[in-house]
Short mmCIF file of C-alpha atoms and ligand atoms in Angstrom, two decimals:
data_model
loop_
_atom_site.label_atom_id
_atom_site.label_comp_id
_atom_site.label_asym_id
_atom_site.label_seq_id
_atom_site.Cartn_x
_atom_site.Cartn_y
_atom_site.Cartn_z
CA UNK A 28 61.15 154.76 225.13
CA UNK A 29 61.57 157.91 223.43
CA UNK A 30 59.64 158.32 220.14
CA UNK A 31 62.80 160.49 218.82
CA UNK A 32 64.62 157.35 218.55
CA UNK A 33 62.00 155.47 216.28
CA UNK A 34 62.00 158.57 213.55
CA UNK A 35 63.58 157.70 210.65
CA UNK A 36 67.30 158.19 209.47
CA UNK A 37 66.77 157.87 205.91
CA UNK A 38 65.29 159.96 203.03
CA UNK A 39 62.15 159.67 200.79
CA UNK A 40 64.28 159.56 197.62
CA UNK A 41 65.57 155.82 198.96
CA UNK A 42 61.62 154.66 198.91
CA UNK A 43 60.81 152.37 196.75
CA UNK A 44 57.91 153.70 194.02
CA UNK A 45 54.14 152.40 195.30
CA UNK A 46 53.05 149.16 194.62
CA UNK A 47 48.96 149.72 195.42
CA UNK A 48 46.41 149.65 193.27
CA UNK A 49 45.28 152.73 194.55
CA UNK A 50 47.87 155.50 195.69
CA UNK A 51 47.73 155.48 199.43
CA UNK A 52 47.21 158.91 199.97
CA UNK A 53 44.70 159.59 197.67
CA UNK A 54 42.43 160.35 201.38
CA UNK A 55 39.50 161.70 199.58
CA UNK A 56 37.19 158.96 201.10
CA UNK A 57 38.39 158.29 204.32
CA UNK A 58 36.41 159.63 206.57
CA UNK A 59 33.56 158.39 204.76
CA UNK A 60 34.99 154.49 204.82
CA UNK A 61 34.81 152.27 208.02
CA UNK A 62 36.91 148.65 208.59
CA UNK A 63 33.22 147.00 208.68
CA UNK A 64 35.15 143.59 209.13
CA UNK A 65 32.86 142.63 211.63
CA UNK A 66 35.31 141.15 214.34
CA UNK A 67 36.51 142.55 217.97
CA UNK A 68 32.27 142.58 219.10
CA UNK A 69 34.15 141.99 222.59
CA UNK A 70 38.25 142.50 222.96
CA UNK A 71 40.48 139.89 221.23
CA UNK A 72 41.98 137.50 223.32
CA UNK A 73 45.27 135.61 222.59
CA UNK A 74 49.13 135.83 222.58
CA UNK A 75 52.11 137.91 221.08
CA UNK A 76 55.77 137.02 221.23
CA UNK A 77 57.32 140.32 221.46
CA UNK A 78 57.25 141.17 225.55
CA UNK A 79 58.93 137.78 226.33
CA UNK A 80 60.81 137.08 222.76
CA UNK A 81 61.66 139.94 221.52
CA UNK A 82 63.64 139.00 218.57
CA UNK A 83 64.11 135.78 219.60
CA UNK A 84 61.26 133.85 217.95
CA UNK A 85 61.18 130.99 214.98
CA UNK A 86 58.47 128.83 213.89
CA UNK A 87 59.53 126.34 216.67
CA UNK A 88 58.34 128.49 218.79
CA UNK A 89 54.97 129.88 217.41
CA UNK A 90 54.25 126.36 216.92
CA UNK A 91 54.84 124.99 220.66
CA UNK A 92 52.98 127.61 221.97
CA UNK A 93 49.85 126.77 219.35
CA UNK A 94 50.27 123.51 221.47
CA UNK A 95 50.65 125.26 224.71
CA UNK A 96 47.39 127.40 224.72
CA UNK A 97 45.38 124.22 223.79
CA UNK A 98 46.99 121.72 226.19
CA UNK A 99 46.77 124.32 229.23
CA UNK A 100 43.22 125.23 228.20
CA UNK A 101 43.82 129.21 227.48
CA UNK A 102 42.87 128.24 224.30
CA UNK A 103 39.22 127.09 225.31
CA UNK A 104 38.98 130.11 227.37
CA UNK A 105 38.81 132.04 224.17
CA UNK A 106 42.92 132.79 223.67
CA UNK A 107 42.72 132.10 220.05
CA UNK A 108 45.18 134.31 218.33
CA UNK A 109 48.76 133.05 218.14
CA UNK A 110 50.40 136.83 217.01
CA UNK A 111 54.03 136.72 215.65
CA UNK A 112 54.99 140.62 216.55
CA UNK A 113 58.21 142.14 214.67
CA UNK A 114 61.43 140.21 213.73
CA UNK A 115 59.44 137.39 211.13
CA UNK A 116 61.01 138.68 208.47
CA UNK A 117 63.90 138.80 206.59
CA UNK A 118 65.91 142.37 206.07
CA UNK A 119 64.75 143.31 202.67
CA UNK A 120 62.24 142.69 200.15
CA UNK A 121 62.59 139.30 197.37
CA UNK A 122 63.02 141.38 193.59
CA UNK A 123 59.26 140.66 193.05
CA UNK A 124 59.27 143.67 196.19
CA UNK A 125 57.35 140.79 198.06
CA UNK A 126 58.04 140.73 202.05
CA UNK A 127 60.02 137.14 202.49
CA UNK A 128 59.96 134.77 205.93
CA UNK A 129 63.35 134.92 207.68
CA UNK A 130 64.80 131.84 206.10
CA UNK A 131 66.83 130.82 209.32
CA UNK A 132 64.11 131.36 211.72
CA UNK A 133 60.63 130.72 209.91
CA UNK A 134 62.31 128.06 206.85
CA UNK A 135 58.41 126.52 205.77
CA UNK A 136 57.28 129.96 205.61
CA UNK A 137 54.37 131.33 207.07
CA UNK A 138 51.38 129.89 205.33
CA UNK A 139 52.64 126.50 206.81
CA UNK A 140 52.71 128.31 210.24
CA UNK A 141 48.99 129.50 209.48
CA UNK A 142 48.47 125.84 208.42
CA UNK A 143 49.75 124.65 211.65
CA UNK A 144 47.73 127.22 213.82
CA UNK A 145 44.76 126.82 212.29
CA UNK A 146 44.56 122.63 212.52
CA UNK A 147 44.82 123.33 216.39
CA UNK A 148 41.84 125.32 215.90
CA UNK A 149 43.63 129.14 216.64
CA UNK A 150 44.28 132.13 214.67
CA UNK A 151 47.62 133.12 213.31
CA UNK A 152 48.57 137.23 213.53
CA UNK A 153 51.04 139.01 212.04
CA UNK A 154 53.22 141.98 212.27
CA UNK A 155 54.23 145.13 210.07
CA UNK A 156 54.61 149.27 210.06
CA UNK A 157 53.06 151.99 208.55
CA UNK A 158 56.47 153.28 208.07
CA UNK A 159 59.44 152.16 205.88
CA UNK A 160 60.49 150.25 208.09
CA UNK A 161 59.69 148.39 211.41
CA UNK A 162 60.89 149.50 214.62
CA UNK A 163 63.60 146.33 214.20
CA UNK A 164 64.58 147.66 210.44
CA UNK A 165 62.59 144.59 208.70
CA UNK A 166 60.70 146.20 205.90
CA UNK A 167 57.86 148.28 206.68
CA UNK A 168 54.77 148.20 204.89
CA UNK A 169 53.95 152.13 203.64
CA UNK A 170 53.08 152.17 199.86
CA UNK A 171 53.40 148.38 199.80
CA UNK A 172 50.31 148.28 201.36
CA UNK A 173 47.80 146.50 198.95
CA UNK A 174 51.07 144.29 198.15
CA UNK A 175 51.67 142.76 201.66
CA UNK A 176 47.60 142.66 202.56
CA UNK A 177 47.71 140.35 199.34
CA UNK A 178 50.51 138.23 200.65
CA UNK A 179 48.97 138.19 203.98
CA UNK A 180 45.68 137.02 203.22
CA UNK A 181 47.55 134.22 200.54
CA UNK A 182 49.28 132.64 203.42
CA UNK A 183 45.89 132.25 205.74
CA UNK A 184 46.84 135.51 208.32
CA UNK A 185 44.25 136.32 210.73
CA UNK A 186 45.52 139.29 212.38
CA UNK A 187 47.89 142.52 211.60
CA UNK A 188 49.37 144.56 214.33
CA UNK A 189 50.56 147.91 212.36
CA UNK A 190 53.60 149.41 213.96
CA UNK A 191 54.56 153.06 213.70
CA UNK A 192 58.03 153.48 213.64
CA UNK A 193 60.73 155.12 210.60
CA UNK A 194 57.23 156.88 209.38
CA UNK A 195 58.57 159.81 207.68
CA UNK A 196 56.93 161.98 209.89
CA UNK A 197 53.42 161.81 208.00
CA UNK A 198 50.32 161.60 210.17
CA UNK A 199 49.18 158.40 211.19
CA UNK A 200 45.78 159.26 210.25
CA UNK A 201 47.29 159.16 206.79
CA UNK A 202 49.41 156.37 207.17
CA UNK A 203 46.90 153.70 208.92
CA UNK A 204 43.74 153.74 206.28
CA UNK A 205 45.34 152.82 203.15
CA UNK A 206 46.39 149.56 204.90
CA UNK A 207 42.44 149.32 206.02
CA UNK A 208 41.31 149.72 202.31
CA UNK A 209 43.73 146.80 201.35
CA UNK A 210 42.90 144.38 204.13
CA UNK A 211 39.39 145.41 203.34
CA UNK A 212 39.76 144.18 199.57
CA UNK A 213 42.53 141.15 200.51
CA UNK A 214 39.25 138.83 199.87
CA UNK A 215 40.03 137.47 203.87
CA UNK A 216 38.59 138.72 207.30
CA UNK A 217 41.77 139.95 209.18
CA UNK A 218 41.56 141.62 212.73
CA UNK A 219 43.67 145.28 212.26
CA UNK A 220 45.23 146.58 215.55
CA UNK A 221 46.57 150.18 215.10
CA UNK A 222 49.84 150.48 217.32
CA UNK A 223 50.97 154.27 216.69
CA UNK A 224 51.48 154.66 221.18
CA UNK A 225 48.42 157.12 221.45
CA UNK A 226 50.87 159.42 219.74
CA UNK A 227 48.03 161.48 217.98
CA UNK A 228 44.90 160.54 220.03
CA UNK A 229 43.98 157.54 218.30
CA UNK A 230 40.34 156.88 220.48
CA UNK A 231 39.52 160.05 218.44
CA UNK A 232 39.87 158.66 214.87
CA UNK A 233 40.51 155.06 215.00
CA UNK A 234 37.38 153.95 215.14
CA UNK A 235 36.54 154.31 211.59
CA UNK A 236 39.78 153.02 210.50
CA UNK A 237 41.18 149.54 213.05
CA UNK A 238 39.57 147.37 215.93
CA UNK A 239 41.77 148.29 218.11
CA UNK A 240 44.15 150.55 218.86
CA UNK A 241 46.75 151.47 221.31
CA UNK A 242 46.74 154.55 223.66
CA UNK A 243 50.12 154.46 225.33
CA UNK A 244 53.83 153.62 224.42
CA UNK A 245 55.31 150.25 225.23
CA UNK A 246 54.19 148.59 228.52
CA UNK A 247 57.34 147.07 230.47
CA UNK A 248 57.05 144.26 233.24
CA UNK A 249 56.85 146.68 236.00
CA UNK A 250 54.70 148.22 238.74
CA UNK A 251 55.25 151.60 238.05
CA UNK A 252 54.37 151.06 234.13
CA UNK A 253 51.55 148.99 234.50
CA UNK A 254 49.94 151.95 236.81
CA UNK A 255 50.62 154.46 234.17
CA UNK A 256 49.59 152.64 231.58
CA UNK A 257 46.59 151.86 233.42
CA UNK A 258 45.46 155.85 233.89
CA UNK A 259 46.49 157.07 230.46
CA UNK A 260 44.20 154.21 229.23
CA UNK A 261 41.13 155.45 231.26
CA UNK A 262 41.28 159.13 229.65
CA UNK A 263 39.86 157.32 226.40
CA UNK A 264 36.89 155.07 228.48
CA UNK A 265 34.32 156.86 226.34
CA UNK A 266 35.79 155.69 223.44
CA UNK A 267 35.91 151.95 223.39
CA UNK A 268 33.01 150.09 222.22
CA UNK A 269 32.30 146.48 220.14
CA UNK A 270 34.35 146.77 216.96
CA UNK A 271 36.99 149.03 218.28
CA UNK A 272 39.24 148.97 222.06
CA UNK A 273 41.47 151.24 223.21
CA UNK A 274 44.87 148.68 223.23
CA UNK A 275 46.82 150.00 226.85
CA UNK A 276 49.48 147.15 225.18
CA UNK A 277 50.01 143.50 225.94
CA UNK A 278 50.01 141.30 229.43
CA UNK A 279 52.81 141.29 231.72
CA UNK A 280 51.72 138.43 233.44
CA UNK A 281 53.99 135.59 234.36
CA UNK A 282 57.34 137.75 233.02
CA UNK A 283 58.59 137.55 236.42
CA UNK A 284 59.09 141.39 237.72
CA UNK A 285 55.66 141.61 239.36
CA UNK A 286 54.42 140.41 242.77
CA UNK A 287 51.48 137.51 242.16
CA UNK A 288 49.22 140.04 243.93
CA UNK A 289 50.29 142.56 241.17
CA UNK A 290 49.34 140.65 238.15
CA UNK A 291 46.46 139.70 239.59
CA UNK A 292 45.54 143.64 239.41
CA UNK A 293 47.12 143.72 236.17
CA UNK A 294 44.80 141.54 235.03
CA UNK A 295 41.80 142.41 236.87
CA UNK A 296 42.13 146.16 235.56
CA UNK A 297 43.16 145.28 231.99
CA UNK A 298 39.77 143.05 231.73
CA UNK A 299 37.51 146.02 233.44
CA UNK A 300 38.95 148.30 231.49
CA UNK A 301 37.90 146.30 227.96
CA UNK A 302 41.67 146.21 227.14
CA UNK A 303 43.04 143.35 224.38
CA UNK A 304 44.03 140.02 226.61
CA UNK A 305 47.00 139.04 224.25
CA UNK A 306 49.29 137.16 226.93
CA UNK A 307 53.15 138.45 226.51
CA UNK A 308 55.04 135.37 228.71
CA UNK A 309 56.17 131.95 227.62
CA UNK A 310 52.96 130.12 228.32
CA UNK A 311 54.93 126.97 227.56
CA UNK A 312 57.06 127.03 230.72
CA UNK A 313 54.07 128.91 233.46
CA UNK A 314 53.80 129.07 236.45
CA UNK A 315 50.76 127.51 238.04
CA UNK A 316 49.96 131.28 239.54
CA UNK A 317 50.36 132.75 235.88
CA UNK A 318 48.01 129.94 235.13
CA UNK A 319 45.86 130.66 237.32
CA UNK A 320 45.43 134.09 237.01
CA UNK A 321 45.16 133.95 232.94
CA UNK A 322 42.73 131.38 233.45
CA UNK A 323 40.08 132.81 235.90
CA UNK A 324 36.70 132.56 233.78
CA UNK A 325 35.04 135.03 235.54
CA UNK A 326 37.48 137.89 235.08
CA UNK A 327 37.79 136.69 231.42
CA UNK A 328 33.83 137.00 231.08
CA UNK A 329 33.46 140.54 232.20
CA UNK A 330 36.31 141.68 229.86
CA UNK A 331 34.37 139.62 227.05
CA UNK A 332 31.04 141.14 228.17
CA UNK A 333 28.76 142.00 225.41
CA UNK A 334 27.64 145.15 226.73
CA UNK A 335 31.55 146.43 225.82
CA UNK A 336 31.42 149.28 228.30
CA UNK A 337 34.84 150.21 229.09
CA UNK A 338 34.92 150.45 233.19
CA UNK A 339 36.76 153.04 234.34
CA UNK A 340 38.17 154.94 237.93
CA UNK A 341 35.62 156.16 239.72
CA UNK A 342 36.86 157.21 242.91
CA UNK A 343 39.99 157.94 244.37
CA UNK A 344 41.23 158.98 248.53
CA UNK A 345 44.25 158.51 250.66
CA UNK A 346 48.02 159.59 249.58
CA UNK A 347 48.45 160.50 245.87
CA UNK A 348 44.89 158.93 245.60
CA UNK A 349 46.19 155.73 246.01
CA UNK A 350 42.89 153.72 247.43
CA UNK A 351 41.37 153.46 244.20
CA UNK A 352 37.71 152.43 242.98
CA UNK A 353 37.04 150.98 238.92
CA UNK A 354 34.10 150.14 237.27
CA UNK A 355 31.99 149.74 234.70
CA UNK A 356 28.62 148.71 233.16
CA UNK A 357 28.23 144.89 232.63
CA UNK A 358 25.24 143.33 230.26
CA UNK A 359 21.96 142.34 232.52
CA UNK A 360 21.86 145.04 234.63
CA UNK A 361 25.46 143.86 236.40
CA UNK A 362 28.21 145.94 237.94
CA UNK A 363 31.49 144.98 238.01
CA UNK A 364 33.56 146.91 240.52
CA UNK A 365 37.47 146.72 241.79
CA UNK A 366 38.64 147.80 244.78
CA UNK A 367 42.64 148.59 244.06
CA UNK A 368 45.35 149.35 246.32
CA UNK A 369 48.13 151.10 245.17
CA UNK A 370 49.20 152.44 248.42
CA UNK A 371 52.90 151.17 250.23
CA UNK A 372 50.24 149.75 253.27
CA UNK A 373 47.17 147.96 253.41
CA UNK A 374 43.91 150.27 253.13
CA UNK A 375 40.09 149.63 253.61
CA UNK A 376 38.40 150.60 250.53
CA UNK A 377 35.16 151.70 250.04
CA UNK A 378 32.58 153.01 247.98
CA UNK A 379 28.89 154.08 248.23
CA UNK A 380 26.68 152.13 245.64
CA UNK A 381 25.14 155.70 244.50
CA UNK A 382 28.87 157.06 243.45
CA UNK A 383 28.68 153.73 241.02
CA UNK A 384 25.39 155.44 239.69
CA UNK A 385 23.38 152.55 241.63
CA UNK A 386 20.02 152.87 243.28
CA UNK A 387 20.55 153.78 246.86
CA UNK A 388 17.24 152.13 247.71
CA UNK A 389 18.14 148.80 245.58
CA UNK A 390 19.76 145.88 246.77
CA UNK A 391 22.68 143.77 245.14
CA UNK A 392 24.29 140.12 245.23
CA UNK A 393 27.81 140.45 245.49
CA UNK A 394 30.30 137.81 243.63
CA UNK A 395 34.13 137.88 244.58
CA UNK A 396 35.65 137.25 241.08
CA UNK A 397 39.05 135.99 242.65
CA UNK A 398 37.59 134.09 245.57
CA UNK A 399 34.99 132.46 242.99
CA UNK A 400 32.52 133.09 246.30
CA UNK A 401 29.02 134.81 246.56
CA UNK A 402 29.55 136.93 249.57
CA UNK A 403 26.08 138.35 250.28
CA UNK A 404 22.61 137.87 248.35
CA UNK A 405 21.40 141.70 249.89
CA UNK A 406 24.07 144.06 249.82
CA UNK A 407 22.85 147.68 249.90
CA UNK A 408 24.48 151.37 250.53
CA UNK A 409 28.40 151.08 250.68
CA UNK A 410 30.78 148.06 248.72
CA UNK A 411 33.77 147.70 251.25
CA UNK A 412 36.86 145.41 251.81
CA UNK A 413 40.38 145.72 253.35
CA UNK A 414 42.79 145.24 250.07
CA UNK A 415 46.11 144.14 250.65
CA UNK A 416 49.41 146.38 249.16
CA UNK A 417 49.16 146.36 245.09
CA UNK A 418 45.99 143.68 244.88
CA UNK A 419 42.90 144.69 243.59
CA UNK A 420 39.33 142.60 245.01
CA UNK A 421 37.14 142.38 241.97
CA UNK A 422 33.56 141.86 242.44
CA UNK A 423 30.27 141.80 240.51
CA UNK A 424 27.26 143.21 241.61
CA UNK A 425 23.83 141.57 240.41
CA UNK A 426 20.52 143.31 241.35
CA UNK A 427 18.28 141.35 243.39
CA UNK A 428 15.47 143.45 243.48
CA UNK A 429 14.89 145.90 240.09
CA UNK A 430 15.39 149.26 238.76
CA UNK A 431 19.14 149.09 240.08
CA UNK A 432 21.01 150.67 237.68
CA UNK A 433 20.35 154.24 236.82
C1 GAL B 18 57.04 148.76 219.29
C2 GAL B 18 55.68 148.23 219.70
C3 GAL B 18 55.90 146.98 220.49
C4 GAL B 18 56.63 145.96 219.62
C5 GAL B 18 57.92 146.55 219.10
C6 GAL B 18 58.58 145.64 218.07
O1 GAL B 18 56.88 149.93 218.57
O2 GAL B 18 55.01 149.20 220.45
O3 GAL B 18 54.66 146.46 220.96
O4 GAL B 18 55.78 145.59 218.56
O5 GAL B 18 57.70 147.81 218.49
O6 GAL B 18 59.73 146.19 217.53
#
């Protein structure tokens, strides 16, 4: 969508005067400061309303899918935060300038949402803008930042996703820290995703400021964005690492306008690739193949590695470079690797192990993370496989003899 359409069609004189404590752009320690929070070691894992809401959410809602991530098991597999994206609130501000529930839509408020969340065990996230307003024309959070961290942390909120839209045109390296600095002194650990589209090259300066952050614009349940999405992710490999992930935006799987074999690559490159695993369908009504994809513990456990290398395309042949290689560093000395098709016919893939910076000489177990097989205990030289149109085969390589990884 185009970012044109998000600027803002009002003037500063109709802000309302700053409510901090401190003035948000007094920046003359910002580089200096860091979140320091101490969460996102590996990527967070959970849910969001908005790719299969939208606007349509209530507390109904948040609630029965609280109860759906337990009672399908997501939750156990380390889905824990239940994220309410834009629309929660009501159009303007109470005359305290406090940001008020929808009444129709979330009537007990959302401390007894947080309430609710949290007896189920999960983690409740929230959603505002470093602009005036959100990109739905709630009200946006800039110089009411201290103000709404407050309110946030008073009603038990785990999480913030900070939009970017009707910003006034300031620079979101202004515009993100000052809502840092008041999570930071809310008195309550809460998980800051920056969400300004990769619109100034957040992997370059986000680090200091949120945990994660996103690099593209909106994602939409399609092939074609998913791919893109996918490579204007990798540019910023380098710059992922625990405490801080570049966000390529929420799961499309289970929405319903990709092939099973699709989301299965969806998911297999959003995991290599270290991105956020917030699921974005209605995990009340899945499929057993969205189930079963979300589910697979062994994808899950190389996107929650604690090495938190960001894998990344290493190889690319055929038309447009559409027989793709990814991969990336795993913790003891592991490899994961995925073999991706995104040709219009099946391909053979391949890959010598010294292009993935192994040992030539070494040899390697190799786990199919799909099939849940170990294919071969002495693998050496070339990783190959014929990959059906749009699936990705995702494997893990394990040294079995040492010095494998250079
Ligand atoms: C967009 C954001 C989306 C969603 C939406 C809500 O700017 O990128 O993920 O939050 O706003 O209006």
């Amino acid at each position: 969508m185009a970012i044109a359409a998000r600027l803002p069609p009002i003037s500063d004189g109709e802000l309302q005067k700053p409510t901090s404590r401190i003035h948000p752009f007094d920046t003359s320690n910002y580089g200096k400061l860091q979140l320091n929070n101490g969460l996102a070691l590996t990527p967070q894992m959970g849910w969001n309303s908005w790719n299969f809401f939208a606007c349509n959410i209530n507390e109904t809602v948040i609630k029965e899918t609280a109860d759906a991530l337990v009672s399908s098991g997501l939750a156990d597999l380390g889905y824990n935060y239940v994220n309410i994206d834009d629309c929660w609130s009501s159009l303007t501000r109470n005359t305290k300038g406090e940001l008020v529930p929808d009444p129709k839509t979330f009537p007990s408020g959302i401390k007894d949402l947080a309430d609710y969340v949290h007896n189920k065990g999960l983690k409740l996230g929230i959603y505002s803008d470093a602009g005036v307003f959100t990109c739905q024309v709630r009200p946006g959070s800039l110089y009411h930042e201290n103000a709404d961290a407050d309110i946030f942390a008073s009603w038990g909120v785990d999480y913030l996703k900070y939009d970017n839209c009707y910003n006034l045109g300031i620079k979101p390296e202004k515009r993100y820290p000052p809502m840092r600095e008041a999570l930071n002194s809310s008195g309550r650990t809460i998980f800051y995703s920056l969400c300004e589209w990769g619109v100034d090259n957040p992997a370059l300066w986000a680090s200091k400021v949120g945990n994660s952050w996103r690099t593209t614009d909106d994602i939409s349940d399609s092939w074609v964005s998913m791919t893109t999405i996918a490579d204007l992710n990798d540019k910023w490999a380098s710059y992922a690492g625990p405490g801080g992930w570049n966000d390529p935006d929420m799961l499309e799987v289970g929405n319903g306008g990709m092939s099973y074999v699709e989301y299965r690559a969806h998911f297999s490159i959003w995991a290599l690739m270290k991105a956020p695993l917030l699921i974005g369908c209605d995990v009340r009504n899945m499929t057993s193949e969205t189930l079963e994809i979300l589910s697979n513990e062994e994808v899950i456990s190389v996107n929650q590695d604690p090495l938190g290398v960001q894998g990344r395309k290493v190889s690319v042949e055929g038309k447009d470079g559409c027989s793709q290689v990814w991969a990336g560093p795993l913790s003891k000395n592991r490899l994961v690797v995925a073999l991706w098709n995104r040709c219009s016919e099946a391909v053979t893939i391949t890959s010598k192990l010294e292009t993935l910076g192994l040992d030539a000489t070494a040899t390697f177990s190799v786990r199919n993370l799909w099939k849940h097989e170990t294919l071969a205990e002495n693998v050496s030289g070339t990783l190959g496989a014929q990959v059906d149109v749009h699936d990705c085969k995702m494997y893990i390589l394990s040294p079995t003899c040492s010095h494998a990884i250079s």
